[in-house]
Short mmCIF file of C-alpha atoms in Angstrom, two decimals:
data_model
loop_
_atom_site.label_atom_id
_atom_site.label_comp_id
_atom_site.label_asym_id
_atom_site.label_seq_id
_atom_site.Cartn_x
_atom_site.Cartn_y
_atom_site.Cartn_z
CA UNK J 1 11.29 -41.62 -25.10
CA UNK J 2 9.59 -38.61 -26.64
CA UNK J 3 11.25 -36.73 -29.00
CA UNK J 4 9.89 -32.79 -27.62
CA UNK J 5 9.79 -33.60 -23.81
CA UNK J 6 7.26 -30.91 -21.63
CA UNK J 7 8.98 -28.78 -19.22
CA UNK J 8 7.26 -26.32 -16.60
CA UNK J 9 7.98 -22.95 -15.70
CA UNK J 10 5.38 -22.42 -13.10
CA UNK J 11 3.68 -19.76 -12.19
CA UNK J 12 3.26 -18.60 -8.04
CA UNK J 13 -0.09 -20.98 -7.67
CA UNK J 14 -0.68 -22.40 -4.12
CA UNK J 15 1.02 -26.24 -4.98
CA UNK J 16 1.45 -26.95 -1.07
CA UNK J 17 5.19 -27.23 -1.12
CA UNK J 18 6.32 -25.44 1.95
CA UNK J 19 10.36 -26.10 3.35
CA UNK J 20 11.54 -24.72 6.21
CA UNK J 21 15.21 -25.73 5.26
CA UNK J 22 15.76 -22.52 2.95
CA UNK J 23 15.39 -20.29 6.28
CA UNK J 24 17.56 -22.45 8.13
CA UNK J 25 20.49 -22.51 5.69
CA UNK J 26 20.23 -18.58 5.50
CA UNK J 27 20.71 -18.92 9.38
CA UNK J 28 23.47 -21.10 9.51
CA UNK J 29 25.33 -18.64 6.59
CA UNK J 30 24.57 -15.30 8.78
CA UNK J 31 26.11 -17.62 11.51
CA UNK J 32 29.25 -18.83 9.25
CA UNK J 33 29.86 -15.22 7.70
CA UNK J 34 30.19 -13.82 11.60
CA UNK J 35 32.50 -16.78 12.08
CA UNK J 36 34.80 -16.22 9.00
CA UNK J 37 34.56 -12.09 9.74
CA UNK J 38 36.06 -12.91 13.13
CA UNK J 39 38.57 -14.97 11.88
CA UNK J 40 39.98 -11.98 9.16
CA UNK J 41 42.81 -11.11 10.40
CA UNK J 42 43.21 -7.43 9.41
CA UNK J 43 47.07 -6.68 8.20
CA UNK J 44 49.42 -5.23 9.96
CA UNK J 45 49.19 -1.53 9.81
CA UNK J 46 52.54 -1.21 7.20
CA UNK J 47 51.63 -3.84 5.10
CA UNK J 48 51.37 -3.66 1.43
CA UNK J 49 48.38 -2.01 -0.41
CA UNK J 50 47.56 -5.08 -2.16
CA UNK J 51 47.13 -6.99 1.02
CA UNK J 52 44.81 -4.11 2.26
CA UNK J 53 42.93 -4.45 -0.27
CA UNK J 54 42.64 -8.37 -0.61
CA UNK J 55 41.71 -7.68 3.38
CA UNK J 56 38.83 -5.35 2.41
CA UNK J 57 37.36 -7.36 -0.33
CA UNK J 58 36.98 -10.23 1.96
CA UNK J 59 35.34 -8.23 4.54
CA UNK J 60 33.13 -6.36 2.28
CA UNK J 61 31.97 -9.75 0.29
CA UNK J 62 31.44 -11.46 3.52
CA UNK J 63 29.34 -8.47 4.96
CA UNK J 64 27.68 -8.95 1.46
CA UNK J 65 26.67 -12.54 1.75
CA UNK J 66 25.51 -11.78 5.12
CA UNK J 67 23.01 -9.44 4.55
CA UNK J 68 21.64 -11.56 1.48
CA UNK J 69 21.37 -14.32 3.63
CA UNK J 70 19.40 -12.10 6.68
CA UNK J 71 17.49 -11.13 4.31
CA UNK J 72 16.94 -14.58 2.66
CA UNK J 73 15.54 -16.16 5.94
CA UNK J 74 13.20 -13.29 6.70
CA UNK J 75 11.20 -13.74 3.54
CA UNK J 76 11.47 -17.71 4.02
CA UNK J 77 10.01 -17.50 7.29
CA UNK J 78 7.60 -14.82 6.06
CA UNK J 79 6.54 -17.36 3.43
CA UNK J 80 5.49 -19.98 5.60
CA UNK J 81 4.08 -17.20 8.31
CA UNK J 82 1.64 -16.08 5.09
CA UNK J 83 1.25 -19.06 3.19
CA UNK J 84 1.60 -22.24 5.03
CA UNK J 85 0.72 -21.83 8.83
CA UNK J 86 -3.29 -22.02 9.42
CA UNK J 87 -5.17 -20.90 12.23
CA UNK J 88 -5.46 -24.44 13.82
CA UNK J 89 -1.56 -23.97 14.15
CA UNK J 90 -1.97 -21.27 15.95
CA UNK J 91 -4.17 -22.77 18.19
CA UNK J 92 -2.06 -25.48 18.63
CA UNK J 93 1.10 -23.08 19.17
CA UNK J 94 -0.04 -20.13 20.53
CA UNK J 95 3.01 -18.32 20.41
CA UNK J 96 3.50 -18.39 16.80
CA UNK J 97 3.29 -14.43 15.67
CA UNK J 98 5.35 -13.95 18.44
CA UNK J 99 8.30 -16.20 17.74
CA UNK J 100 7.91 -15.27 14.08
CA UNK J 101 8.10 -11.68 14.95
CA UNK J 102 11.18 -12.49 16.99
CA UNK J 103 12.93 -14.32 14.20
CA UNK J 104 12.35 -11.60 11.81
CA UNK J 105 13.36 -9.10 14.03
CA UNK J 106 16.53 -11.26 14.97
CA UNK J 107 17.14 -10.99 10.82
CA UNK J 108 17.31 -7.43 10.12
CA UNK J 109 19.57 -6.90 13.75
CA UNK J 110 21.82 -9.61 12.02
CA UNK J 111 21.93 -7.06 8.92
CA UNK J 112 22.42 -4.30 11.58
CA UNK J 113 25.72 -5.79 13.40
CA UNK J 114 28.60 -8.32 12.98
CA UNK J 115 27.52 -9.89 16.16
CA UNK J 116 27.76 -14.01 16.66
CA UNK J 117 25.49 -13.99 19.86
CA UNK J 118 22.88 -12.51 17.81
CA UNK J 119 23.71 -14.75 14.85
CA UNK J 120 23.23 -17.62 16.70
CA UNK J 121 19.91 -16.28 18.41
CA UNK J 122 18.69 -15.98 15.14
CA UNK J 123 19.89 -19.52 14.18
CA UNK J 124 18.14 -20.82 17.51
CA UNK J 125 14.98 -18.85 16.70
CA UNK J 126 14.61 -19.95 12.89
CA UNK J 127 15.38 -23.74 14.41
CA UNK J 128 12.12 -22.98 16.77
CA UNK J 129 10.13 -22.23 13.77
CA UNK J 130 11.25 -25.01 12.00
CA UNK J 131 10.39 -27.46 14.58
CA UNK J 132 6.70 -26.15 14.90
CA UNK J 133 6.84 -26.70 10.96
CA UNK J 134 8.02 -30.69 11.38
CA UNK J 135 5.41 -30.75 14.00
CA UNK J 136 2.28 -29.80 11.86
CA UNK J 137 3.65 -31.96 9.00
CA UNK J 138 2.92 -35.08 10.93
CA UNK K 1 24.45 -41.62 -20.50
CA UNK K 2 21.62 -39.80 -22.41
CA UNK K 3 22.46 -37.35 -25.63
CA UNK K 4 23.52 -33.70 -24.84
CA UNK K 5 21.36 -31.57 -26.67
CA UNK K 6 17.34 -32.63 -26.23
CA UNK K 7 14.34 -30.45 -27.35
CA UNK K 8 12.03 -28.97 -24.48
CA UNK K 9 9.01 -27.13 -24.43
CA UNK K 10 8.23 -25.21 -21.94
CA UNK K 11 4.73 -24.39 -20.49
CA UNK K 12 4.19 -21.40 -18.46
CA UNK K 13 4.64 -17.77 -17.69
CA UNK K 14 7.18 -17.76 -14.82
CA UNK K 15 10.34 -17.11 -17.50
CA UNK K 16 8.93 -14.10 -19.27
CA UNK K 17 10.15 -12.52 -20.91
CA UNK K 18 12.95 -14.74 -21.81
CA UNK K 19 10.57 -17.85 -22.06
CA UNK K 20 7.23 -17.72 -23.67
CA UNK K 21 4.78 -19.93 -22.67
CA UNK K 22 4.96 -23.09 -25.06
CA UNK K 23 8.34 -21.77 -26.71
CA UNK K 24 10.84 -24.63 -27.66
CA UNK K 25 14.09 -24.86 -26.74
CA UNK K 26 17.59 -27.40 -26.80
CA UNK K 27 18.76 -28.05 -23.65
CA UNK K 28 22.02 -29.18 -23.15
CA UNK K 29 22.30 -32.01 -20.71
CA UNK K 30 26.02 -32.11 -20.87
CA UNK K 31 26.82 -28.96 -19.57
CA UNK K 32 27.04 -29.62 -16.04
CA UNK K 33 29.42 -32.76 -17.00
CA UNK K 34 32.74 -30.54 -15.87
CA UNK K 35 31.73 -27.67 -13.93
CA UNK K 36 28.73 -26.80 -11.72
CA UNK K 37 25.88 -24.44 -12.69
CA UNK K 38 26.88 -20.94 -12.22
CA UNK K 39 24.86 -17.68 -11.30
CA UNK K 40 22.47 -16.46 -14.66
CA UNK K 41 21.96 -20.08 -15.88
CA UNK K 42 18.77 -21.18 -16.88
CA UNK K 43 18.76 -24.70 -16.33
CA UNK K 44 16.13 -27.11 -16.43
CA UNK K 45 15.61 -29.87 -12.99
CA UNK K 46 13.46 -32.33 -11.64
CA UNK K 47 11.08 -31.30 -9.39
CA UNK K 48 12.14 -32.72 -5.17
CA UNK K 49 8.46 -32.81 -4.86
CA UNK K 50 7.22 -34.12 -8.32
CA UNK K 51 10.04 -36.89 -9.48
CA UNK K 52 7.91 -37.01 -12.90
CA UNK K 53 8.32 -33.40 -13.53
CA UNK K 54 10.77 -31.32 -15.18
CA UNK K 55 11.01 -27.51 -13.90
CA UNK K 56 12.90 -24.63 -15.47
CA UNK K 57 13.91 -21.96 -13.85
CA UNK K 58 17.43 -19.65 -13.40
CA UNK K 59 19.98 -20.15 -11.28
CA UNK K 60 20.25 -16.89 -8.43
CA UNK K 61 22.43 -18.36 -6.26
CA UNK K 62 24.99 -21.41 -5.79
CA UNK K 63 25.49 -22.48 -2.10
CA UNK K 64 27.11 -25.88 -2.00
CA UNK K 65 25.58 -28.37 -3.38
CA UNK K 66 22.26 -26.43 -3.27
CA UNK K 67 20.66 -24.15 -6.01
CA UNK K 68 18.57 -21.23 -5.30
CA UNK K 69 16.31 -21.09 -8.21
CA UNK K 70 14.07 -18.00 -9.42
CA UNK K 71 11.52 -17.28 -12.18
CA UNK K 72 12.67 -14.05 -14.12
CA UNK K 73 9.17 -13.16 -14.43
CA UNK K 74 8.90 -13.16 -10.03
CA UNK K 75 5.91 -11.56 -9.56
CA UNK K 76 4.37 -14.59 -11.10
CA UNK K 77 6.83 -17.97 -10.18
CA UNK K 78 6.80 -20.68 -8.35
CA UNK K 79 10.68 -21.06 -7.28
CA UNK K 80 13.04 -21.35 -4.57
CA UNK K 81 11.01 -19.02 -2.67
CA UNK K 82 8.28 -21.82 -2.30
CA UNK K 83 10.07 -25.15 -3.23
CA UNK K 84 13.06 -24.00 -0.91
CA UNK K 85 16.90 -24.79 -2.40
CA UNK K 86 17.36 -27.50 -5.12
CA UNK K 87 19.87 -30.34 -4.63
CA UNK K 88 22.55 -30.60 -7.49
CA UNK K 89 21.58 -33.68 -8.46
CA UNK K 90 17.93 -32.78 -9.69
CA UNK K 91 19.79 -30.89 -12.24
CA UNK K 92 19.17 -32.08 -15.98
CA UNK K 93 20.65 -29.34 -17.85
CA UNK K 94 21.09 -26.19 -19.26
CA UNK K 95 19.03 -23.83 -21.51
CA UNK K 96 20.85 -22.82 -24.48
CA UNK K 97 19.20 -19.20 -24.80
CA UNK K 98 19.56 -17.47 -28.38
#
């Protein structure tokens, strides 16, 4: 065992590793946070301040995470749009830019609205992307 | 069960300006022994990709059982943004900064 052991902290050089797993965990979150912001059950309209208050910092924190994440799986598919995906993947799946451009479009309405149908559109597109990615891996 | 505090160095430009390139460090590989890693860490892992190499990096996010993992320095840092989340269990330890 060595006694001063190396470590990296790696600079952004092109090592290969692509994952389309970060974008679909950002998915399934934007899909979770719609599911747990439906399920907030606002108090009653007399209640107590402090229960008003508990009510809005849910809300707010789950908006929160929600946007993060919408914003997480944009980049993540923008990252493999730019950096991984070649022109003989696009010859392969022609409709590529498009379905990117849908997903990423699908991420900033999901920042836009609390809406589950588009949550899960979003979840369905990312899931499309990721497929293409599994398929060019073998 | 290894030692908790081992001596790193660590190569690279990704931590600036926290990290210089080459700086040494302890790390303590104890620290995770009771809780989790928690937002602002700087931890050092194993590499998914790489099972012979050690990565450091700082904990922006805990989801789970998954780390997202950034270089402070991001315009120049290979992290989560690239290698995707990191698994809990490719977690060695934590920096101790001073």
């Amino acid at each position: 065992m060595k006694l001063i052991e190396t470590v990296y902290a790696h600079c952004d050089i092109p090592c290969g590793i692509y994952s389309d797993h970060p974008s679909q965990i950002a998915a399934d979150t934007v899909v979770k946070m719609n599911e747990k912001i439906a399920e907030l059950g606002e108090p009653p309209h007399h209640s107590e301040k402090e229960k008003f208050l508990a009510y809005h910092n849910s809300l707010t924190r789950m908006i929160l995470v929600k946007e993060q994440h919408a914003e997480l799986c944009k980049r993540e598919i923008l990252i493999l749009w730019t950096d991984y995906f070649k022109p003989a993947h696009l010859e392969k799946y022609p409709d590529l830019h498009e379905q990117i451009w849908k997903a990423c479009k699908l991420a900033s309405k999901n920042k836009q609205e609390i809406n589950m149908q588009t949550a899960k559109e979003l979840q369905e597109a990312v899931h499309e992307i990721g497929h293409i990615f599994s398929e060019t891996k073998k | 069960m290894s030692w908790p505090l081992k001596i790193v160095r660590i190569k690279g430009h990704s931590m600036l300006p926290l990290i210089k390139d080459g700086q040494l460090f302890f790390i303590n590989q104890w620290a995770y022994l009771l809780r989790g890693p928690a937002t602002g860490d700087v931890i050092v892992f194993q590499n998914p990709a790489n099972k012979t190499q050690r990565l450091c990096k700082r904990v922006a996010a805990v989801q789970g059982d998954y780390l997202t993992l950034l270089g402070d320095n991001s315009l120049d840092s290979l992290d989560s943004r690239s290698l995707g989340q990191i698994a809990l269990k490719n977690v060695i330890g934590r920096v101790i900064e001073w």
